Coordinates of C-alpha atoms in Angstrom, one line a residue:
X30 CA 87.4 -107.0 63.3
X31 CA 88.9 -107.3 59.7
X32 CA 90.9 -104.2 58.5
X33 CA 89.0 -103.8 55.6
X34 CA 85.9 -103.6 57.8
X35 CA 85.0 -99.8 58.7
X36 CA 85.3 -98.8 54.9
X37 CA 83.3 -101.7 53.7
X38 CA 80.4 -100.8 56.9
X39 CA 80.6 -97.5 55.7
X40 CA 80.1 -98.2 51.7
X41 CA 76.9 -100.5 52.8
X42 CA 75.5 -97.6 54.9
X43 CA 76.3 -94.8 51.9
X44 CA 74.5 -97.6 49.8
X45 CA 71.0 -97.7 51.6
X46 CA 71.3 -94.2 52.9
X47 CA 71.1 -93.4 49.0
X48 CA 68.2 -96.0 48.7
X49 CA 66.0 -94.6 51.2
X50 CA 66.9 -90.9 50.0
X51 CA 66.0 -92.1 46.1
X52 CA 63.4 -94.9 46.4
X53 CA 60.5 -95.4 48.4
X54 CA 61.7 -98.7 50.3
X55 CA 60.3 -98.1 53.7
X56 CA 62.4 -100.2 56.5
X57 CA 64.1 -102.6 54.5
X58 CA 67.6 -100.1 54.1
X59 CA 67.3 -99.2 57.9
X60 CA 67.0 -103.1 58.7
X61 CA 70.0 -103.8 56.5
X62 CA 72.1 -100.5 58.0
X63 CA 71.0 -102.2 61.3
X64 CA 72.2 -105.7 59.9
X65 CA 75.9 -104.7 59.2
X66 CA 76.5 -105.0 62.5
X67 CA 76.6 -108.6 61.8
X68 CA 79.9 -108.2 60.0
X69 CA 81.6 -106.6 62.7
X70 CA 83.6 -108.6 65.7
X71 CA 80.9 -110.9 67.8
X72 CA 82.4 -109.2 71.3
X73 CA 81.3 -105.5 70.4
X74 CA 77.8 -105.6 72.6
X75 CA 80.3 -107.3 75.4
X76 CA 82.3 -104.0 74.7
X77 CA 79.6 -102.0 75.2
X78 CA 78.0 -103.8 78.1
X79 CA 81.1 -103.2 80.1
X80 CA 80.8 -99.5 79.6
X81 CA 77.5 -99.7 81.4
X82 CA 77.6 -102.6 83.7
X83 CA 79.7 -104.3 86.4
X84 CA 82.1 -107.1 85.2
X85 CA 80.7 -110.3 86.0
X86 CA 82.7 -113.8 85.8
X87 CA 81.5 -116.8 85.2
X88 CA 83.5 -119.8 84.9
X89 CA 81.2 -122.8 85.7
X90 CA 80.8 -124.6 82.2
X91 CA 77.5 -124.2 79.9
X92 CA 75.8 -127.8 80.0
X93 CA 75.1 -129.7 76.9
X94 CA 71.4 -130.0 77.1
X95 CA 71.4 -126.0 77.0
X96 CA 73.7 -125.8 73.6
X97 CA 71.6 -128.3 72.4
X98 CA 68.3 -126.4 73.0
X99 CA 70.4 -123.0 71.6
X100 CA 71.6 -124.7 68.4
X101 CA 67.8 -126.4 68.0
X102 CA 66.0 -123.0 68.3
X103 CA 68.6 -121.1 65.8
X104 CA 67.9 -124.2 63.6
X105 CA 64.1 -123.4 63.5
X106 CA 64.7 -119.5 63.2
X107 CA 67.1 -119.9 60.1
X108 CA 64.8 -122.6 58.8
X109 CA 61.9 -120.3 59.2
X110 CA 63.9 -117.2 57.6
X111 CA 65.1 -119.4 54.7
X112 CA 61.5 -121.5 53.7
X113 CA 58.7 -118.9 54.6
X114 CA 59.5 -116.3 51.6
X115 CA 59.5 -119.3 49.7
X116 CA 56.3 -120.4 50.0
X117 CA 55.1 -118.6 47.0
X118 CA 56.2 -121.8 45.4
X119 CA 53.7 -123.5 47.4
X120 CA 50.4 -121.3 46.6
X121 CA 50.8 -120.5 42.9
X122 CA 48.2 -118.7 40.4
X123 CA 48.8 -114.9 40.3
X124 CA 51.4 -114.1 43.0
X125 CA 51.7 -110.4 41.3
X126 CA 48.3 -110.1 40.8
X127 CA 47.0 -111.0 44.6
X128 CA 50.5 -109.9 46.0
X129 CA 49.3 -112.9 48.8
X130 CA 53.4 -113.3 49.0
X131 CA 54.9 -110.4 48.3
X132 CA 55.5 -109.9 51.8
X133 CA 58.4 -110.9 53.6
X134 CA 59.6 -112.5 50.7
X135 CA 62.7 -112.2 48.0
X136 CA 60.8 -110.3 45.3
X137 CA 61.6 -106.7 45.4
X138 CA 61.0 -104.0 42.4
X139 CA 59.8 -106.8 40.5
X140 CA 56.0 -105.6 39.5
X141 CA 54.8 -102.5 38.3
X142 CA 51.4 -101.9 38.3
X143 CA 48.7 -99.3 36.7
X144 CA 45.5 -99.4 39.3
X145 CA 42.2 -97.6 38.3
X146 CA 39.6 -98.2 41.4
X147 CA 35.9 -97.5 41.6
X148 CA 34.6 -98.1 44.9
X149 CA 30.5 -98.4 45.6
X150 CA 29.0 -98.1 49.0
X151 CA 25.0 -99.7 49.3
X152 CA 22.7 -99.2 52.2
X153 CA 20.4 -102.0 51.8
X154 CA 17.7 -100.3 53.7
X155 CA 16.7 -97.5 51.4
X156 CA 18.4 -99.0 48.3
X157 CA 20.9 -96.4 47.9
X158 CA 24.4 -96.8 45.8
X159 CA 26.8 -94.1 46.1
X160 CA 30.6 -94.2 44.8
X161 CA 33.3 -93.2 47.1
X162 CA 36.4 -91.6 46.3
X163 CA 39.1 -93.0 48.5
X164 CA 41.1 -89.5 48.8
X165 CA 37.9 -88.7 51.1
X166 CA 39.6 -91.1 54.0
X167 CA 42.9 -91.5 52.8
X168 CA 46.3 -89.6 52.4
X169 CA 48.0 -89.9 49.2
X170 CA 51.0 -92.1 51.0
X171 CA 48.0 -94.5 52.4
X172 CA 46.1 -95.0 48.9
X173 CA 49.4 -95.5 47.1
X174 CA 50.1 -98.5 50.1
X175 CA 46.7 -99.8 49.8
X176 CA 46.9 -100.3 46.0
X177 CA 46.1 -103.5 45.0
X178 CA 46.7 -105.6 48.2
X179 CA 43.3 -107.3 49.2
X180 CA 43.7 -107.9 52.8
X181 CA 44.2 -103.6 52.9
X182 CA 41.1 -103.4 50.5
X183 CA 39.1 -105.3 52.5
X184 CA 40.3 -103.8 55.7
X185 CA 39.1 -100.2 53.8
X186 CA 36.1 -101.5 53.2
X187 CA 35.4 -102.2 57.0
X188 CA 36.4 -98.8 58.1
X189 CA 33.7 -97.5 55.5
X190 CA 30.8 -99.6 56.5
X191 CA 31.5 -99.0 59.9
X192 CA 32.2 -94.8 59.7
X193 CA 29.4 -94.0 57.0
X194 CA 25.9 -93.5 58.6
X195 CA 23.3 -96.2 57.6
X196 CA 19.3 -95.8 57.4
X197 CA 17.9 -98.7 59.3
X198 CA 19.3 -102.5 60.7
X199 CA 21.0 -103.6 57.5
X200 CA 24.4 -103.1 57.6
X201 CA 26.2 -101.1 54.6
X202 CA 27.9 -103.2 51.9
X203 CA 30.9 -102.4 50.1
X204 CA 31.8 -103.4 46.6
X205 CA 34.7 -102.8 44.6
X206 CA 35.8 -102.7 41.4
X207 CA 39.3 -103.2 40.5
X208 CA 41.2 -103.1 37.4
X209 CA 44.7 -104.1 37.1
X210 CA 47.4 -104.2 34.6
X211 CA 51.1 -105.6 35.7
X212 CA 54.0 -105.5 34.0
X213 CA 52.0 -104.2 30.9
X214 CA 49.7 -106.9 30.7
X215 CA 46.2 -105.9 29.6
X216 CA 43.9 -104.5 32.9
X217 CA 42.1 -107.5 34.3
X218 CA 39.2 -107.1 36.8
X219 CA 40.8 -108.9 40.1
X220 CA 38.2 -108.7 42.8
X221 CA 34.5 -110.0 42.5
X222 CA 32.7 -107.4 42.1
X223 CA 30.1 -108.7 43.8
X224 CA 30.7 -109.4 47.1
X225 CA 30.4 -107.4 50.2
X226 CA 34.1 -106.9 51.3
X227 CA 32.5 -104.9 54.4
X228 CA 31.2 -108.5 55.5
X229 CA 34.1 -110.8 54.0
X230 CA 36.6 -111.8 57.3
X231 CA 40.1 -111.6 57.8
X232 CA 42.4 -114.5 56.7
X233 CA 45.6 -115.9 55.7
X234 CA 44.7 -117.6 53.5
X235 CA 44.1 -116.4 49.5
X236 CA 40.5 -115.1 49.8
X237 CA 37.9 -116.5 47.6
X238 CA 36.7 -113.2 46.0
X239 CA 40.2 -112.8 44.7
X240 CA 40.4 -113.4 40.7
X241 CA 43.7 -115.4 38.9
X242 CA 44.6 -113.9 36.6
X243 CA 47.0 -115.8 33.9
X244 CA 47.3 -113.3 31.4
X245 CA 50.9 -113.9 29.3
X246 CA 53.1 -110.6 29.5
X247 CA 53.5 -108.7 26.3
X248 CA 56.7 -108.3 24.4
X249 CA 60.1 -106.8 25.7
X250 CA 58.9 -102.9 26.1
X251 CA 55.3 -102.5 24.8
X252 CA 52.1 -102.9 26.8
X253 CA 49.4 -105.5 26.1
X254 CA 48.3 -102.6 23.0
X255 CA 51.3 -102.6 22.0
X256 CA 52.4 -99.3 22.4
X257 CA 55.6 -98.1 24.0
X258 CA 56.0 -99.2 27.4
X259 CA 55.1 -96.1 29.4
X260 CA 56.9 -96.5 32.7
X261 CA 56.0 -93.2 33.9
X262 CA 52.5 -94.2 34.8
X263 CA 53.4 -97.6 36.7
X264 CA 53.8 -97.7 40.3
X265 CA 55.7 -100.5 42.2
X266 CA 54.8 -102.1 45.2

């Protein structure tokens, strides 16, 4: 272990310690407190092993064909690490808007977003709309992580049709109106508002009742009005 070690793990810890107490990052700084270990001497789980198991030697020699097969598989995994949050290079057209990548990716307190959300429930069998308020079904926490995420809109959309009671064989249908505005940019309408999202399946791919939207971003610290940018009112993803 390098001298300078302890004080630097200990920095890193104070460091996301303070950005889980400030900001609302979820896991990532308890997966990076969990990743310092990485800087510390490579025999410290032998060290702890021993505490808790009998020494075991082993002096037969480790055959090729199995470093080869170790050294292949790290390959893939660092491969896989490295190219998949990349692939938002791959499927452009409104990655902030559809947030299809954001996940397990290298963008991070990149987009702000303003969100206004009118949701409409229909039973086809009497001909009945009626708009839902989401704080009916969800906590405060889980409508601020739904947000603007489609695949967590849809799947909202499947609990409703499925809890609400419907008057006849028809199933309920779901339809939701979105409006947008990232980074400032003027609110744009980014779902289809009319299709059923209590029928539309789960994929991985970009779904086809999700807009792109291409809308330039205004100038350095005004909105698309051109007002002060208000930060305030923004949440990030």
């Amino acid at each position: 272990m390098a001298t300078d070690a302890p004080d630097g793990i200990c920095a890193a810890v104070t460091f996301h310690l303070l950005n889980a107490w400030i900001f609302d990052l979820d896991i990532f700084p308890w997966l990076a407190i969990a990743a310092t270990t990485l800087f510390l001497s490579p025999s410290w789980p032998r060290r702890i092993l021993r505490l808790h198991l009998p020494a075991v030697e082993r002096n037969e020699p480790v055959s090729q064909r199995k470093q080869t097969l170790v050294l292949s598989l790290a390959a893939i995994y660092v491969a896989f690490q490295i190219l998949v949050p990349l692939r938002n290079f791959i499927h452009r057209g409104g990655i902030e808007w559809s947030c299809m990548e954001h996940r397990f990716s290298w963008q991070m307190m990149l987009h702000r977003h303003t969100i206004t959300t009118y949701l409409y429930v229909t039973d086809p069998n009497i001909g009945q709309d009626v708009q839902m308020e989401p704080e009916m079904y969800l906590s405060r926490k889980q409508i601020s992580r739904m947000g603007w995420r489609p695949d967590m809109v849809r799947q909202f959309a499947h609990y409703l049709a499925q809890r609400l009671p419907q008057y006849g064989s028809q199933p309920l249908q779901v339809e939701v109106r979105m409006f947008v505005s990232i980074n400032g940019r003027k609110p744009a309408l980014i779902f289809d508002p009319n299709v059923n999202l209590a029928a539309e399946p789960r994929t991985l791919k970009p779904p086809r009742w999700l807009r792109e939207i291409h809308d330039p971003l205004p100038p350095p610290g005004q909105d698309y009005s051109g007002e002060p940018y208000a930060h305030g009112s923004e949440s990030e993803p």
